[in-house]
Amino acid sequence: MDFTFTEEQQAAVEAARAVFSDVAPDRTPSPALAPGTVAEDIDRQLWHELARTDLLGLTLSPEHGGAGLDPIALCLVLRESAKVLARVPLLESCAVATAVERYGERTLAAELLPRAGRGELILTVGANGRSGHDPAELAVSARSYGEGDGSGESDGADGETGGPSGGSGWVLDGVQSAVPWAQVADWIAVPAHTAGGRPVLALVPRTRDGVTLADQVSTNGERLAEVRLEAVRVEPRELIDAAGCWDWLRSLLTTGTCALALGLGERVLAMTAEYTGRREQFGFPVATFQAVAVQAADRYIDLRAMEATLWQAAWRISTTAGGPLPAAGDVAVAKIWASDGVRRVVQTAQHLHGGFGADTDYPLHRYHAWAKQIELSLGPAAAHEEALGDLLAAHPLG
């Protein structure tokens, strides 16, 4: 496989490295010591720098002030962001903006995307459903204004009342949990299902009547929210019912999460190599001991497998290229490797650092907390193994 990156993609990496070079992983209190969240807001200084260098509009078209690059470029930037534990909703905001441009109405895209690219708007998405175990779209129902209220609106083609084709708005009811930075986001993308079981994606302003937020705290001390929607009305243009929209957005979110896992794992292995190279026992660096070298080599192999499967998944969702399985199969494989791989990398790092790895004055424990959060985000390895099994059963190979 040839995963050679284009000049534009490499330029995005260089710009990202320049921005993230000034970010310190220990800029906030340790999640091991903070009683709640480590901070009430995102890293605004970093967010403004990302906007200034046009990295927030990386995947948007020039029509909306973006660079017109693909999800592979976004994953390259996410990989760099994870190395410094960047506390910004870069993945969520860029993924939602890309989905709106790809599937949403032009008026909605024209309203949101230029401002999102300039960092004036923050977008996030509820992708975990009510519990994190069931499909997120099943946690929220979407019905038209007239459904069940005797308004007499005509049924749509799929037997549902109203909807965008009928000119009426929609009403949302349900709960999305563990929504990243919903408290500071301007718009929240909410997957939902219609009465006919069709998945849709609604863009809801955080301040819309009927939207309430309850604080939640992630494993790494970041601020999440339970977003409860009670008879929340959305305009027709704010609901995207294009076929495949939510599936594509979820695949992009999952692939981006794999990029975060890879970047974090690479940084942790580099920290481990540096530490074991200078830590001496019996007059020799511990890195020269066979048992240490073999464990580090195994983790290097994990990272290379994570990298290969990541770029395969990113390439599939960036193009219309076919394969023996749908693109969801490549995404599942990437997430399986990312979830298991990043866990093994940080566990080995903790072991090779000894007690020093648990010192809250040393950043390794922060990476361990972030790794656990990434491992479980959008489903652990076991959940994606089950999804991959279903795909293999539906698309036999050979």
Tab-separated table of C-alpha atoms in Angstrom:
chain	number	residue	atom	x	y	z
A	1	MET	CA	0.000	0.000	0.000
A	2	ASP	CA	1.245	3.459	-0.867
A	3	PHE	CA	0.085	6.062	1.636
A	4	THR	CA	2.279	8.861	0.297
A	5	PHE	CA	0.809	12.196	1.332
A	6	THR	CA	0.313	15.111	-1.029
A	7	GLU	CA	2.192	18.384	-0.717
A	8	GLU	CA	-0.969	20.047	0.599
A	9	GLN	CA	-1.423	17.381	3.278
A	10	GLN	CA	2.221	17.655	4.314
A	11	ALA	CA	1.869	21.438	4.509
A	12	ALA	CA	-1.083	20.980	6.860
A	13	VAL	CA	1.092	18.794	9.104
A	14	GLU	CA	3.846	21.395	9.185
A	15	ALA	CA	1.355	24.132	10.067
A	16	ALA	CA	-0.122	21.960	12.816
A	17	ARG	CA	3.276	21.194	14.307
A	18	ALA	CA	4.067	24.889	14.423
A	19	VAL	CA	0.817	25.652	16.240
A	20	PHE	CA	1.060	22.747	18.684
A	21	SER	CA	4.731	23.373	19.467
A	22	ASP	CA	3.720	25.961	22.056
A	23	VAL	CA	1.148	23.728	23.784
A	24	ALA	CA	2.133	22.145	27.096
A	25	PRO	CA	0.265	18.955	28.103
A	26	ASP	CA	0.330	20.064	31.742
A	27	ARG	CA	-1.253	23.458	31.097
A	28	THR	CA	-4.280	22.400	33.185
A	29	PRO	CA	-4.490	20.680	36.609
A	30	SER	CA	-3.878	16.952	36.656
A	31	PRO	CA	-7.033	14.852	36.166
A	32	ALA	CA	-5.769	12.690	39.026
A	33	LEU	CA	-5.918	15.664	41.396
A	34	ALA	CA	-8.838	17.728	40.058
A	35	PRO	CA	-12.105	16.987	41.926
A	36	GLY	CA	-14.126	17.676	38.763
A	37	THR	CA	-13.171	18.919	35.325
A	38	VAL	CA	-9.651	20.180	34.775
A	39	ALA	CA	-11.037	23.361	33.169
A	40	GLU	CA	-14.376	24.985	32.451
A	41	ASP	CA	-13.513	26.039	28.909
A	42	ILE	CA	-11.529	24.845	25.933
A	43	ASP	CA	-8.037	26.174	25.242
A	44	ARG	CA	-9.182	29.422	23.641
A	45	GLN	CA	-5.673	30.583	22.815
A	46	LEU	CA	-5.037	27.387	20.868
A	47	TRP	CA	-8.461	27.592	19.201
A	48	HIS	CA	-7.681	31.074	17.912
A	49	GLU	CA	-4.290	29.913	16.627
A	50	LEU	CA	-5.916	27.038	14.769
A	51	ALA	CA	-8.336	29.483	13.180
A	52	ARG	CA	-5.555	31.929	12.306
A	53	THR	CA	-3.621	29.225	10.470
A	54	ASP	CA	-6.762	28.037	8.623
A	55	LEU	CA	-6.670	24.587	10.242
A	56	LEU	CA	-10.301	24.801	11.397
A	57	GLY	CA	-11.419	25.074	7.779
A	58	LEU	CA	-9.055	22.430	6.489
A	59	THR	CA	-11.726	20.191	4.963
A	60	LEU	CA	-14.094	22.951	3.838
A	61	SER	CA	-14.242	24.101	0.246
A	62	PRO	CA	-12.799	27.475	-0.819
A	63	GLU	CA	-16.410	28.598	-1.303
A	64	HIS	CA	-16.722	28.636	2.486
A	65	GLY	CA	-13.217	29.914	3.167
A	66	GLY	CA	-11.611	26.506	3.580
A	67	ALA	CA	-8.585	24.754	2.143
A	68	GLY	CA	-10.559	22.084	0.293
A	69	LEU	CA	-8.558	19.143	1.679
A	70	ASP	CA	-9.876	15.703	2.552
A	71	PRO	CA	-10.385	13.771	5.823
A	72	ILE	CA	-6.884	12.343	5.488
A	73	ALA	CA	-5.483	15.841	6.056
A	74	LEU	CA	-7.740	16.257	9.084
A	75	CYS	CA	-6.476	12.961	10.525
A	76	LEU	CA	-2.884	14.120	10.021
A	77	VAL	CA	-3.596	17.263	12.043
A	78	LEU	CA	-5.479	15.303	14.725
A	79	ARG	CA	-2.484	13.001	15.046
A	80	GLU	CA	-0.305	16.007	15.895
A	81	SER	CA	-2.888	17.439	18.299
A	82	ALA	CA	-2.956	14.268	20.395
A	83	LYS	CA	0.799	14.412	20.972
A	84	VAL	CA	0.279	17.513	23.127
A	85	LEU	CA	-3.188	16.582	24.485
A	86	ALA	CA	-4.757	19.582	22.752
A	87	ARG	CA	-7.914	20.567	24.646
A	88	VAL	CA	-10.045	21.713	21.730
A	89	PRO	CA	-13.002	20.115	19.899
A	90	LEU	CA	-11.022	19.990	16.662
A	91	LEU	CA	-12.364	16.604	15.600
A	92	GLU	CA	-15.994	17.306	16.444
A	93	SER	CA	-16.162	20.807	14.964
A	94	CYS	CA	-14.370	19.909	11.720
A	95	ALA	CA	-16.289	16.656	11.267
A	96	VAL	CA	-19.691	18.304	11.715
A	97	ALA	CA	-18.742	21.183	9.406
A	98	THR	CA	-17.622	18.720	6.726
A	99	ALA	CA	-20.858	16.745	7.018
A	100	VAL	CA	-22.941	19.925	6.740
A	101	GLU	CA	-21.099	20.936	3.580
A	102	ARG	CA	-21.371	17.451	2.107
A	103	TYR	CA	-25.017	16.713	2.940
A	104	GLY	CA	-26.741	19.846	4.280
A	105	GLU	CA	-28.707	22.608	2.625
A	106	ARG	CA	-26.697	25.388	1.015
A	107	THR	CA	-28.303	28.070	3.174
A	108	LEU	CA	-27.301	26.275	6.375
A	109	ALA	CA	-23.793	25.711	5.062
A	110	ALA	CA	-23.443	29.360	4.062
A	111	GLU	CA	-24.573	30.457	7.529
A	112	LEU	CA	-22.385	28.154	9.619
A	113	LEU	CA	-19.294	27.076	7.739
A	114	PRO	CA	-17.403	30.345	7.116
A	115	ARG	CA	-17.790	31.281	10.774
A	116	ALA	CA	-16.791	27.790	11.917
A	117	GLY	CA	-13.655	27.989	9.788
A	118	ARG	CA	-12.769	31.324	11.353
A	119	GLY	CA	-13.250	29.910	14.853
A	120	GLU	CA	-16.235	32.152	15.569
A	121	LEU	CA	-18.544	29.168	15.989
A	122	ILE	CA	-17.890	25.932	17.848
A	123	LEU	CA	-19.661	22.811	16.640
A	124	THR	CA	-19.961	19.528	18.508
A	125	VAL	CA	-21.876	16.288	18.123
A	126	GLY	CA	-23.668	13.769	20.299
A	127	ALA	CA	-22.388	10.427	19.057
A	128	ASN	CA	-22.766	8.241	22.145
A	129	GLY	CA	-26.513	7.916	22.481
A	130	ARG	CA	-28.035	7.485	25.914
A	131	SER	CA	-25.575	4.936	27.273
A	132	GLY	CA	-22.778	4.612	24.735
A	133	HIS	CA	-23.760	1.033	23.898
A	134	ASP	CA	-26.710	1.492	21.542
A	135	PRO	CA	-26.707	3.363	18.205
A	136	ALA	CA	-26.742	7.096	18.895
A	137	GLU	CA	-29.606	7.820	16.485
A	138	LEU	CA	-31.947	5.607	18.512
A	139	ALA	CA	-31.618	7.835	21.578
A	140	VAL	CA	-33.521	10.752	19.991
A	141	SER	CA	-36.764	10.719	18.031
A	142	ALA	CA	-37.625	13.205	15.284
A	143	ARG	CA	-41.208	13.907	14.246
A	144	SER	CA	-42.703	16.643	12.141
A	145	TYR	CA	-44.689	19.488	13.682
A	146	GLY	CA	-47.967	18.041	12.497
A	147	GLU	CA	-47.364	14.409	13.420
A	148	GLY	CA	-50.064	13.274	15.801
A	149	ASP	CA	-51.474	16.743	16.439
A	150	GLY	CA	-54.301	16.701	13.885
A	151	SER	CA	-52.732	19.320	11.649
A	152	GLY	CA	-53.634	17.368	8.542
A	153	GLU	CA	-50.234	17.584	6.864
A	154	SER	CA	-49.672	15.180	3.969
A	155	ASP	CA	-47.487	12.127	4.345
A	156	GLY	CA	-44.078	12.030	2.713
A	157	ALA	CA	-42.825	9.367	0.357
A	158	ASP	CA	-41.800	7.067	3.183
A	159	GLY	CA	-45.126	7.314	4.941
A	160	GLU	CA	-43.955	9.902	7.485
A	161	THR	CA	-45.658	13.186	8.056
A	162	GLY	CA	-44.185	16.448	6.864
A	163	GLY	CA	-40.426	16.750	6.886
A	164	PRO	CA	-38.271	18.883	4.635
A	165	SER	CA	-40.208	17.973	1.504
A	166	GLY	CA	-43.442	18.999	3.158
A	167	GLY	CA	-42.104	22.330	4.346
A	168	SER	CA	-42.783	21.730	8.034
A	169	GLY	CA	-40.283	21.681	10.849
A	170	TRP	CA	-39.333	18.911	13.228
A	171	VAL	CA	-39.565	18.172	16.940
A	172	LEU	CA	-36.804	16.312	18.780
A	173	ASP	CA	-37.143	14.344	22.005
A	174	GLY	CA	-34.481	12.283	23.713
A	175	VAL	CA	-31.061	12.307	25.346
A	176	GLN	CA	-27.484	12.262	24.090
A	177	SER	CA	-24.854	11.646	26.751
A	178	ALA	CA	-21.134	12.430	26.889
A	179	VAL	CA	-21.299	15.248	24.332
A	180	PRO	CA	-17.861	16.914	24.188
A	181	TRP	CA	-17.816	20.565	25.219
A	182	ALA	CA	-21.534	21.047	24.679
A	183	GLN	CA	-21.514	23.814	27.309
A	184	VAL	CA	-19.326	26.051	25.159
A	185	ALA	CA	-20.500	24.923	21.715
A	186	ASP	CA	-22.764	27.134	19.642
A	187	TRP	CA	-24.425	24.314	17.678
A	188	ILE	CA	-24.857	20.643	18.560
A	189	ALA	CA	-25.281	17.996	15.870
A	190	VAL	CA	-27.843	15.484	17.134
A	191	PRO	CA	-28.433	12.149	15.363
A	192	ALA	CA	-32.047	11.017	15.588
A	193	HIS	CA	-34.522	8.595	14.022
A	194	THR	CA	-37.871	9.237	12.372
A	195	ALA	CA	-41.035	7.237	12.939
A	196	GLY	CA	-40.045	5.066	10.002
A	197	GLY	CA	-36.658	4.311	11.545
A	198	ARG	CA	-34.702	6.510	9.133
A	199	PRO	CA	-31.563	8.110	10.660
A	200	VAL	CA	-31.325	11.896	10.354
A	201	LEU	CA	-28.985	14.560	11.680
A	202	ALA	CA	-30.281	17.745	13.306
A	203	LEU	CA	-28.227	20.891	13.894
A	204	VAL	CA	-29.502	22.459	17.119
A	205	PRO	CA	-28.353	25.752	18.671
A	206	ARG	CA	-27.284	25.174	22.267
A	207	THR	CA	-29.612	27.933	23.477
A	208	ARG	CA	-32.712	26.594	21.683
A	209	ASP	CA	-35.808	26.233	23.892
A	210	GLY	CA	-36.115	22.717	25.267
A	211	VAL	CA	-32.370	21.999	25.308
A	212	THR	CA	-30.945	21.383	28.793
A	213	LEU	CA	-27.411	20.366	29.716
A	214	ALA	CA	-26.109	18.435	32.690
A	215	ASP	CA	-22.394	18.351	33.444
A	216	GLN	CA	-20.453	15.140	32.995
A	217	VAL	CA	-16.720	14.495	33.396
A	218	SER	CA	-14.615	12.324	31.120
A	219	THR	CA	-11.893	9.916	32.218
A	220	ASN	CA	-9.258	12.489	31.282
A	221	GLY	CA	-10.979	15.272	33.230
A	222	GLU	CA	-12.492	17.045	30.239
A	223	ARG	CA	-15.947	18.564	30.295
A	224	LEU	CA	-18.800	16.590	28.765
A	225	ALA	CA	-22.546	17.075	28.937
A	226	GLU	CA	-25.724	15.096	28.922
A	227	VAL	CA	-27.883	16.892	26.377
A	228	ARG	CA	-31.587	16.455	27.002
A	229	LEU	CA	-34.058	17.510	24.316
A	230	GLU	CA	-37.694	18.004	25.226
A	231	ALA	CA	-39.964	19.051	22.363
A	232	VAL	CA	-37.091	20.924	20.714
A	233	ARG	CA	-38.187	22.440	17.404
A	234	VAL	CA	-35.808	22.617	14.467
A	235	GLU	CA	-36.368	24.222	11.104
A	236	PRO	CA	-36.447	22.069	7.966
A	237	ARG	CA	-33.032	23.328	6.833
A	238	GLU	CA	-31.560	22.423	10.242
A	239	LEU	CA	-32.356	18.738	9.772
A	240	ILE	CA	-30.285	16.739	7.289
A	241	ASP	CA	-32.121	13.666	6.040
A	242	ALA	CA	-29.810	12.804	3.141
A	243	ALA	CA	-29.137	9.092	2.911
A	244	GLY	CA	-25.871	8.066	4.515
A	245	CYS	CA	-25.200	11.371	6.286
A	246	TRP	CA	-25.095	10.084	9.849
A	247	ASP	CA	-23.234	6.895	8.900
A	248	TRP	CA	-20.583	8.930	7.098
A	249	LEU	CA	-20.222	11.416	9.954
A	250	ARG	CA	-19.894	8.634	12.506
A	251	SER	CA	-17.245	6.957	10.333
A	252	LEU	CA	-15.313	10.221	10.157
A	253	LEU	CA	-15.562	10.687	13.934
A	254	THR	CA	-14.379	7.128	14.518
A	255	THR	CA	-11.493	7.453	12.070
A	256	GLY	CA	-10.497	10.763	13.645
A	257	THR	CA	-10.502	9.084	17.045
A	258	CYS	CA	-8.094	6.484	15.622
A	259	ALA	CA	-5.819	9.334	14.512
A	260	LEU	CA	-5.853	10.703	18.051
A	261	ALA	CA	-4.936	7.260	19.390
A	262	LEU	CA	-2.027	6.988	16.970
A	263	GLY	CA	-0.602	10.407	17.798
A	264	LEU	CA	-0.917	9.815	21.530
A	265	GLY	CA	0.676	6.380	21.266
A	266	GLU	CA	3.600	7.711	19.243
A	267	ARG	CA	4.281	10.408	21.801
A	268	VAL	CA	4.086	7.956	24.705
A	269	LEU	CA	6.506	5.532	23.036
A	270	ALA	CA	8.911	8.413	22.382
A	271	MET	CA	8.697	9.404	26.067
A	272	THR	CA	9.408	5.803	27.028
A	273	ALA	CA	12.434	5.584	24.725
A	274	GLU	CA	13.804	8.820	26.156
A	275	TYR	CA	13.321	7.697	29.758
A	276	THR	CA	14.715	4.181	29.359
A	277	GLY	CA	17.647	5.579	27.399
A	278	ARG	CA	18.806	7.678	30.336
A	279	ARG	CA	17.649	5.521	33.267
A	280	GLU	CA	20.499	3.275	34.359
A	281	GLN	CA	20.654	0.015	36.300
A	282	PHE	CA	23.854	-1.915	36.969
A	283	GLY	CA	25.705	0.804	35.101
A	284	PHE	CA	23.791	0.425	31.824
A	285	PRO	CA	20.732	2.217	30.355
A	286	VAL	CA	17.691	0.013	30.873
A	287	ALA	CA	16.874	0.447	27.175
A	288	THR	CA	19.767	-1.910	26.427
A	289	PHE	CA	18.176	-4.753	28.392
A	290	GLN	CA	16.568	-7.354	26.167
A	291	ALA	CA	13.307	-7.516	28.139
A	292	VAL	CA	12.850	-3.747	27.809
A	293	ALA	CA	13.804	-3.658	24.115
A	294	VAL	CA	11.393	-6.491	23.237
A	295	GLN	CA	8.451	-4.791	24.955
A	296	ALA	CA	9.194	-1.491	23.240
A	297	ALA	CA	9.511	-3.278	19.874
A	298	ASP	CA	6.111	-4.927	20.359
A	299	ARG	CA	4.530	-1.550	20.995
A	300	TYR	CA	6.233	-0.133	17.897
A	301	ILE	CA	4.594	-2.912	15.890
A	302	ASP	CA	1.241	-1.965	17.438
A	303	LEU	CA	1.705	1.624	16.306
A	304	ARG	CA	2.592	0.644	12.760
A	305	ALA	CA	-0.510	-1.552	12.556
A	306	MET	CA	-2.589	1.327	13.940
A	307	GLU	CA	-1.106	3.623	11.310
A	308	ALA	CA	-1.726	1.294	8.350
A	309	THR	CA	-5.333	0.605	9.309
A	310	LEU	CA	-5.966	4.290	10.041
A	311	TRP	CA	-4.884	5.462	6.586
A	312	GLN	CA	-6.819	2.670	4.933
A	313	ALA	CA	-9.994	3.803	6.724
A	314	ALA	CA	-9.315	7.491	6.070
A	315	TRP	CA	-8.736	6.764	2.383
A	316	ARG	CA	-11.966	4.774	2.081
A	317	ILE	CA	-14.142	7.538	3.582
A	318	SER	CA	-12.306	10.207	1.542
A	319	THR	CA	-12.952	8.534	-1.801
A	320	THR	CA	-15.575	6.488	-3.584
A	321	ALA	CA	-13.189	3.555	-3.971
A	322	GLY	CA	-14.754	0.160	-3.474
A	323	GLY	CA	-13.490	-2.885	-1.643
A	324	PRO	CA	-14.458	-6.375	-0.531
A	325	LEU	CA	-16.318	-4.797	2.390
A	326	PRO	CA	-18.072	-1.419	2.760
A	327	ALA	CA	-15.952	1.412	4.143
A	328	ALA	CA	-17.457	0.681	7.562
A	329	GLY	CA	-15.399	-2.508	7.614
A	330	ASP	CA	-12.118	-0.618	7.257
A	331	VAL	CA	-13.244	1.848	9.922
A	332	ALA	CA	-14.046	-1.020	12.291
A	333	VAL	CA	-10.631	-2.613	11.736
A	334	ALA	CA	-8.910	0.721	12.390
A	335	LYS	CA	-10.834	1.246	15.629
A	336	ILE	CA	-10.103	-2.296	16.830
A	337	TRP	CA	-6.383	-1.725	16.383
A	338	ALA	CA	-6.546	1.802	17.827
A	339	SER	CA	-8.463	0.776	20.955
A	340	ASP	CA	-6.335	-2.251	21.790
A	341	GLY	CA	-3.089	-0.721	20.558
A	342	VAL	CA	-3.215	2.527	22.492
A	343	ARG	CA	-4.084	0.631	25.666
A	344	ARG	CA	-1.094	-1.676	25.264
A	345	VAL	CA	1.239	1.233	24.510
A	346	VAL	CA	0.374	3.208	27.648
A	347	GLN	CA	0.370	0.107	29.863
A	348	THR	CA	3.843	-0.848	28.677
A	349	ALA	CA	4.994	2.750	29.126
A	350	GLN	CA	3.782	2.775	32.707
A	351	HIS	CA	5.549	-0.528	33.358
A	352	LEU	CA	8.856	0.612	31.873
A	353	HIS	CA	8.735	3.935	33.702
A	354	GLY	CA	8.261	2.196	37.035
A	355	GLY	CA	6.922	4.363	39.840
A	356	PHE	CA	8.008	7.472	37.953
A	357	GLY	CA	5.123	6.958	35.516
A	358	ALA	CA	2.567	7.494	38.286
A	359	ASP	CA	4.140	10.753	39.459
A	360	THR	CA	1.573	13.510	38.923
A	361	ASP	CA	4.397	15.970	38.241
A	362	TYR	CA	5.307	13.895	35.179
A	363	PRO	CA	2.925	13.985	32.189
A	364	LEU	CA	2.726	10.228	31.490
A	365	HIS	CA	-0.311	9.707	33.745
A	366	ARG	CA	-2.168	12.348	31.725
A	367	TYR	CA	-1.530	10.413	28.529
A	368	HIS	CA	-2.745	7.251	30.247
A	369	ALA	CA	-6.046	8.933	31.159
A	370	TRP	CA	-6.491	10.295	27.623
A	371	ALA	CA	-5.683	6.868	26.160
A	372	LYS	CA	-8.413	5.237	28.217
A	373	GLN	CA	-10.888	7.888	27.088
A	374	ILE	CA	-9.908	7.392	23.440
A	375	GLU	CA	-10.043	3.605	23.768
A	376	LEU	CA	-13.683	3.695	24.839
A	377	SER	CA	-14.822	6.631	22.685
A	378	LEU	CA	-17.389	5.628	20.040
A	379	GLY	CA	-17.158	2.008	21.135
A	380	PRO	CA	-14.341	-0.195	22.472
A	381	ALA	CA	-12.624	-2.833	20.361
A	382	ALA	CA	-15.202	-5.503	21.239
A	383	ALA	CA	-18.074	-3.421	19.868
A	384	HIS	CA	-16.289	-2.916	16.555
A	385	GLU	CA	-15.337	-6.588	16.379
A	386	GLU	CA	-19.047	-7.380	16.587
A	387	ALA	CA	-19.804	-4.823	13.859
A	388	LEU	CA	-17.060	-6.268	11.679
A	389	GLY	CA	-18.487	-9.742	12.180
A	390	ASP	CA	-21.900	-8.550	11.023
A	391	LEU	CA	-20.332	-7.006	7.906
A	392	LEU	CA	-18.446	-10.203	7.116
A	393	ALA	CA	-21.632	-12.214	7.498
A	394	ALA	CA	-23.460	-9.861	5.123
A	395	HIS	CA	-20.580	-9.661	2.610
A	396	PRO	CA	-18.841	-13.062	2.477
A	397	LEU	CA	-15.283	-12.890	1.176
A	398	GLY	CA	-13.967	-15.176	-1.517
